């Protein structure tokens, strides 16, 4: 069993934009296939620039605030209660388009190499 509390975790920088802060509840190696389980807080106007992961899926849940997520050039709203799943290789960018903090709880899952699955 692993237990954590957001209240007791230190803030860290998000790799795609060091100004955005996150708290990591679970890390790579804590559970099979899980790369991270974290909560990030975007100040108004902050952006996690466009990027893709070839070896993982990501799932974002909007806790609070308003934002936009661009996925492969299309724009989707981030509203409280929304959940967005990103497939491996999809280019995605998160933008806080609101006037208050955007709070995202998210996790990543490692995926097997598709070539290995066919052999």
GROMACS .gro file of C-alpha atoms in nm:
model
  119
    1UNK     CA    1   0.000   0.000   0.000
    2UNK     CA    2   0.113   0.355  -0.075
    3UNK     CA    3  -0.047   0.660   0.084
    4UNK     CA    4   0.023   1.026   0.011
    5UNK     CA    5  -0.135   1.362   0.084
    6UNK     CA    6  -0.112   1.675  -0.131
    7UNK     CA    7  -0.077   1.874   0.192
    8UNK     CA    8   0.257   1.706   0.272
    9UNK     CA    9   0.418   1.705  -0.073
   10UNK     CA   10   0.673   1.959  -0.198
   11UNK     CA   11   0.608   2.160  -0.513
   12UNK     CA   12   0.816   2.073  -0.818
   13UNK     CA   13   0.845   2.228  -1.162
   14UNK     CA   14   0.667   2.077  -1.460
   15UNK     CA   15   0.926   1.962  -1.715
   16UNK     CA   16   0.757   2.138  -2.008
   17UNK     CA   17   0.744   2.477  -1.829
   18UNK     CA   18   0.940   2.523  -1.502
   19UNK     CA   19   0.713   2.812  -1.395
   20UNK     CA   20   0.419   2.570  -1.363
   21UNK     CA   21   0.420   2.385  -1.032
   22UNK     CA   22   0.305   2.032  -0.954
   23UNK     CA   23   0.289   1.791  -0.664
   24UNK     CA   24   0.370   1.430  -0.748
   25UNK     CA   25   0.162   1.177  -0.554
   26UNK     CA   26   0.302   0.866  -0.728
   27UNK     CA   27   0.615   0.829  -0.942
   28UNK     CA   28   0.754   0.595  -1.203
   29UNK     CA   29   0.827   0.265  -1.032
   30UNK     CA   30   0.565   0.304  -0.758
   31UNK     CA   31   0.307   0.097  -0.951
   32UNK     CA   32   0.334  -0.110  -1.271
   33UNK     CA   33   0.287   0.096  -1.591
   34UNK     CA   34   0.225   0.423  -1.402
   35UNK     CA   35   0.467   0.703  -1.494
   36UNK     CA   36   0.322   0.959  -1.254
   37UNK     CA   37   0.009   1.070  -1.071
   38UNK     CA   38   0.028   1.443  -1.010
   39UNK     CA   39  -0.158   1.768  -0.966
   40UNK     CA   40  -0.042   2.076  -1.158
   41UNK     CA   41  -0.145   2.437  -1.105
   42UNK     CA   42  -0.129   2.680  -1.398
   43UNK     CA   43  -0.147   3.053  -1.327
   44UNK     CA   44  -0.356   3.259  -1.571
   45UNK     CA   45  -0.182   3.265  -1.909
   46UNK     CA   46   0.061   2.982  -1.833
   47UNK     CA   47   0.118   2.719  -2.100
   48UNK     CA   48   0.270   2.373  -2.113
   49UNK     CA   49   0.410   2.393  -2.470
   50UNK     CA   50   0.317   2.146  -2.742
   51UNK     CA   51   0.484   1.807  -2.704
   52UNK     CA   52   0.415   1.437  -2.753
   53UNK     CA   53   0.504   1.118  -2.567
   54UNK     CA   54   0.574   0.810  -2.778
   55UNK     CA   55   0.586   0.572  -2.483
   56UNK     CA   56   0.291   0.680  -2.269
   57UNK     CA   57  -0.074   0.786  -2.252
   58UNK     CA   58  -0.176   1.078  -2.032
   59UNK     CA   59  -0.510   1.141  -1.866
   60UNK     CA   60  -0.602   1.490  -1.743
   61UNK     CA   61  -0.889   1.572  -1.505
   62UNK     CA   62  -0.987   1.937  -1.460
   63UNK     CA   63  -1.032   2.012  -1.089
   64UNK     CA   64  -1.080   2.390  -1.120
   65UNK     CA   65  -1.035   2.681  -1.357
   66UNK     CA   66  -1.070   2.716  -1.732
   67UNK     CA   67  -0.832   2.626  -2.008
   68UNK     CA   68  -0.778   2.491  -2.354
   69UNK     CA   69  -0.597   2.180  -2.466
   70UNK     CA   70  -0.472   2.160  -2.822
   71UNK     CA   71  -0.445   1.803  -2.952
   72UNK     CA   72  -0.297   1.748  -3.297
   73UNK     CA   73  -0.390   2.104  -3.395
   74UNK     CA   74  -0.751   2.094  -3.270
   75UNK     CA   75  -0.871   2.295  -2.970
   76UNK     CA   76  -1.078   2.146  -2.687
   77UNK     CA   77  -1.211   2.323  -2.374
   78UNK     CA   78  -1.084   2.235  -2.028
   79UNK     CA   79  -1.374   2.287  -1.787
   80UNK     CA   80  -1.415   2.166  -1.428
   81UNK     CA   81  -1.512   1.799  -1.431
   82UNK     CA   82  -1.376   1.733  -1.783
   83UNK     CA   83  -1.147   1.437  -1.842
   84UNK     CA   84  -0.917   1.420  -2.147
   85UNK     CA   85  -0.711   1.116  -2.249
   86UNK     CA   86  -0.408   1.165  -2.473
   87UNK     CA   87  -0.287   0.872  -2.685
   88UNK     CA   88   0.082   0.802  -2.749
   89UNK     CA   89   0.220   1.028  -3.023
   90UNK     CA   90  -0.058   1.289  -3.000
   91UNK     CA   91   0.087   1.640  -2.987
   92UNK     CA   92  -0.075   1.829  -2.701
   93UNK     CA   93  -0.047   2.171  -2.539
   94UNK     CA   94  -0.227   2.295  -2.227
   95UNK     CA   95  -0.315   2.664  -2.184
   96UNK     CA   96  -0.478   2.840  -1.890
   97UNK     CA   97  -0.713   3.071  -2.078
   98UNK     CA   98  -0.902   3.179  -1.766
   99UNK     CA   99  -0.852   3.449  -1.506
  100UNK     CA  100  -0.801   3.207  -1.216
  101UNK     CA  101  -0.572   2.914  -1.149
  102UNK     CA  102  -0.620   2.603  -1.368
  103UNK     CA  103  -0.584   2.289  -1.156
  104UNK     CA  104  -0.526   1.958  -1.336
  105UNK     CA  105  -0.490   1.619  -1.176
  106UNK     CA  106  -0.324   1.383  -1.423
  107UNK     CA  107  -0.147   1.053  -1.466
  108UNK     CA  108   0.061   0.879  -1.728
  109UNK     CA  109   0.064   0.513  -1.827
  110UNK     CA  110   0.354   0.342  -2.006
  111UNK     CA  111   0.255   0.167  -2.326
  112UNK     CA  112   0.433  -0.124  -2.485
  113UNK     CA  113   0.603  -0.077  -2.816
  114UNK     CA  114   0.345  -0.163  -3.083
  115UNK     CA  115   0.610  -0.362  -3.275
  116UNK     CA  116   0.667  -0.582  -2.970
  117UNK     CA  117   0.291  -0.650  -2.948
  118UNK     CA  118   0.278  -0.795  -3.300
  119UNK     CA  119   0.568  -1.039  -3.248
   0.00000   0.00000   0.00000
